[in-house]
Coordinates of C-alpha atoms in Angstrom, one line a residue:
M1 CA -23.4 -13.3 25.8
D2 CA -26.5 -14.5 28.0
R3 CA -25.8 -12.6 31.7
L4 CA -23.6 -10.0 33.1
V5 CA -22.3 -9.9 36.6
I6 CA -21.2 -6.3 37.9
L7 CA -18.9 -6.6 40.9
Y8 CA -17.0 -3.8 43.7
G9 CA -15.0 -4.3 46.4
G10 CA -16.0 -8.0 46.2
K11 CA -19.8 -7.9 46.0
I12 CA -22.0 -8.2 43.2
R13 CA -23.8 -5.1 42.8
A14 CA -25.8 -5.9 39.6
E15 CA -26.7 -9.0 37.7
G16 CA -29.0 -9.6 34.5
T17 CA -28.9 -9.9 30.8
C18 CA -27.3 -6.9 28.9
D19 CA -30.2 -5.0 28.0
E20 CA -31.8 -5.9 31.7
L21 CA -29.1 -3.6 33.0
L22 CA -29.3 -1.3 30.3
T23 CA -33.0 -0.7 29.9
S24 CA -34.8 1.8 32.0
G25 CA -37.7 0.8 33.7
D26 CA -38.8 5.0 34.6
K27 CA -39.2 6.0 31.9
T28 CA -40.7 5.9 28.2
I29 CA -40.0 6.5 24.8
V30 CA -42.7 6.8 21.9
E31 CA -41.1 7.0 18.5
T32 CA -42.9 8.6 15.9
D33 CA -43.2 10.6 12.3
A34 CA -41.4 13.9 13.3
L35 CA -44.1 16.2 14.8
N36 CA -44.8 19.9 14.4
P37 CA -44.8 22.4 17.8
A38 CA -48.3 22.3 17.4
E39 CA -48.8 18.4 17.6
V40 CA -46.2 18.1 20.3
E41 CA -47.8 20.7 22.8
A42 CA -51.3 18.3 22.2
L43 CA -49.5 15.2 22.7
D44 CA -48.2 17.0 26.1
R45 CA -51.7 18.6 27.0
F46 CA -53.0 15.0 26.4
L47 CA -50.8 13.1 28.3
R48 CA -51.2 16.1 31.9
E49 CA -55.1 15.6 31.8
N50 CA -55.1 12.2 31.2
A51 CA -52.1 10.1 32.5
G52 CA -51.0 12.4 34.7
H53 CA -47.4 12.4 33.4
V54 CA -45.4 15.8 31.2
V55 CA -43.7 15.1 28.3
R56 CA -39.8 15.5 29.5
R57 CA -37.7 15.9 26.3
I58 CA -38.3 15.9 22.7
S59 CA -35.5 15.0 20.3
K60 CA -34.7 14.0 16.5
P61 CA -33.4 10.4 16.7
R62 CA -29.6 10.3 15.8
Q63 CA -27.6 7.7 13.5
R64 CA -24.4 6.2 14.2
L65 CA -21.7 7.9 12.8
E66 CA -20.4 4.9 11.2
D67 CA -23.7 4.3 9.4
L68 CA -23.8 7.8 8.2
F69 CA -20.3 7.4 6.4
L70 CA -21.1 4.4 4.8
D71 CA -24.7 5.9 3.8
I72 CA -22.4 9.0 2.2
V73 CA -20.4 6.8 0.5
E74 CA -23.5 4.7 -1.1
R75 CA -24.7 7.7 -2.0
A76 CA -21.8 9.0 -4.2
R77 CA -21.0 5.6 -5.4
T78 CA -24.4 5.8 -7.4
E79 CA -23.2 9.2 -8.8
R80 CA -20.2 7.1 -9.7
V81 CA -17.7 10.4 -8.1
E82 CA -14.3 10.0 -9.0
T83 CA -12.1 8.7 -6.5
S84 CA -9.1 8.6 -6.4
G85 CA -8.8 4.9 -6.0
A86 CA -10.5 4.4 -2.5
Q87 CA -13.0 1.7 -3.4
A88 CA -15.9 -0.1 -0.5
G89 CA -17.4 -3.2 -0.7
G90 CA -14.1 -5.0 -0.6
P91 CA -13.7 -8.4 1.2
T92 CA -13.7 -8.3 4.9
A93 CA -11.2 -9.1 6.9
A94 CA -10.0 -12.2 8.1
F95 CA -9.7 -11.4 11.8
L96 CA -12.7 -9.5 11.2
R97 CA -14.7 -12.4 10.2
G98 CA -13.8 -14.7 12.7
D99 CA -12.3 -17.3 10.1
G100 CA -9.2 -19.7 11.3
P101 CA -8.6 -21.8 14.2
A102 CA -11.4 -20.6 16.8
A103 CA -9.6 -21.2 20.2
D104 CA -11.8 -21.8 23.5
G105 CA -11.2 -19.4 26.1
D106 CA -9.4 -21.5 28.2
E107 CA -7.0 -22.3 25.5
L108 CA -6.1 -19.4 24.2
I109 CA -5.2 -18.0 27.9
D110 CA -3.1 -21.3 28.1
R111 CA -1.6 -20.6 24.7
L112 CA -1.0 -17.2 26.0
V113 CA 0.9 -17.7 29.1
K114 CA 3.4 -20.2 27.6
G115 CA 4.0 -18.3 24.9
E116 CA 3.8 -20.2 22.2
P117 CA 4.0 -18.4 18.7
E118 CA 0.3 -17.7 16.6
P119 CA 0.2 -20.7 13.9
A120 CA 1.4 -19.3 10.4
P121 CA -1.4 -18.5 8.3
T122 CA -2.2 -20.9 5.9
E123 CA -2.3 -18.7 2.5
P124 CA 0.7 -16.9 1.7
A125 CA -0.1 -13.0 0.8
P126 CA -0.5 -12.0 -2.5
P127 CA 3.0 -10.6 -4.2
A128 CA 2.9 -7.1 -4.4
R129 CA 2.3 -5.4 -7.4
E130 CA 5.2 -3.7 -9.2
E131 CA 5.6 -0.6 -11.3
P132 CA 7.6 0.0 -14.2
A133 CA 10.2 2.5 -12.6
K134 CA 9.1 5.7 -14.1
G135 CA 12.5 8.3 -15.0
P136 CA 13.5 11.6 -14.0
D137 CA 11.2 14.1 -14.5
E138 CA 13.0 16.3 -17.4
G139 CA 11.1 19.7 -16.6
V140 CA 11.7 19.3 -13.2
I141 CA 15.7 18.9 -13.7
G142 CA 15.6 21.8 -16.7
D143 CA 14.0 24.3 -14.2
L144 CA 16.5 23.8 -11.9
L145 CA 19.5 23.5 -14.4
S146 CA 18.2 27.1 -15.5
A147 CA 17.0 28.9 -12.3
K148 CA 20.0 31.8 -11.8
P149 CA 22.0 30.6 -8.5
Q150 CA 20.8 32.3 -5.3
A151 CA 23.6 34.5 -2.6
P152 CA 23.6 32.5 0.7
A153 CA 22.1 34.2 3.0
P154 CA 24.8 35.9 5.5
E155 CA 24.7 34.2 8.2
R156 CA 23.8 35.4 11.7
A157 CA 24.9 34.2 15.5
A158 CA 22.0 33.1 16.9
P159 CA 21.7 35.2 20.5
Q160 CA 23.4 33.1 23.4
A161 CA 20.7 33.5 26.5
P162 CA 21.3 33.4 29.8
R163 CA 23.0 31.2 31.2
A164 CA 21.3 30.4 35.8
P165 CA 24.4 30.6 38.2
A166 CA 25.2 26.9 39.1
A167 CA 23.8 25.8 42.3
K168 CA 26.6 26.2 45.4
R169 CA 27.8 23.0 46.2
E170 CA 26.9 23.2 49.8
D171 CA 23.2 23.3 48.3
V172 CA 23.0 20.1 47.1
D173 CA 21.7 17.3 48.9
L174 CA 23.6 14.0 47.2
S175 CA 22.1 11.3 49.3
V176 CA 18.7 12.0 46.7
I177 CA 21.5 11.0 43.6
D178 CA 23.0 8.4 45.2
S179 CA 19.9 6.4 45.9
L180 CA 18.4 6.8 42.9
T181 CA 22.2 5.6 41.2
A182 CA 22.3 2.7 43.8
D183 CA 21.8 -1.0 43.4
D184 CA 19.3 -2.5 45.7
D185 CA 21.5 -4.7 47.4
R186 CA 24.0 -2.3 48.4
R187 CA 21.5 1.0 48.6
P188 CA 22.7 3.7 51.0
E189 CA 20.6 3.6 54.4
P190 CA 18.9 7.3 54.1
P191 CA 21.4 10.0 56.5
A192 CA 19.0 11.7 59.3
E193 CA 20.1 14.7 57.9
P194 CA 20.9 15.8 54.2
R195 CA 25.0 15.6 53.5
R196 CA 26.3 18.3 52.0

């Protein structure tokens, strides 16, 4: 994407490259190795005395959450941590790589509007591995058979919640129900006063 245009109210409010639009021109970021408090104070004093600027904010850099997860997985792999079969580093899914027929934007929109079905994948999916059927767990069956039957708990009648008194027939506005259930072509006209 080379250039962006932001419209609001039918008028162009901003345009330019993504970097141009997202760059804040009234601030500067200085990135250094970690500073101790004395160095931060000296830097602030230098900027005030020599440039008339103040340090507005000092913070530690943050990494993306995805990078943190990948770093943790990579460290665990180098330590050869045992997993339950989950692995990283496999092939990237085809839809993420962009493999397959790349359609022009207009072609894609036309195909979606016409409702044409997606083309079938050229490679058949690999057959699923069949695991041998396991027999019954004799230990569990033995435990169930040797257990003494327990007497069923006596059933208790659930207390009934008090019922709200039904609305009086003359307080019900039936025109609301009629307007919701009537067909569009024979929908009743709303009455001047509610029907009772």
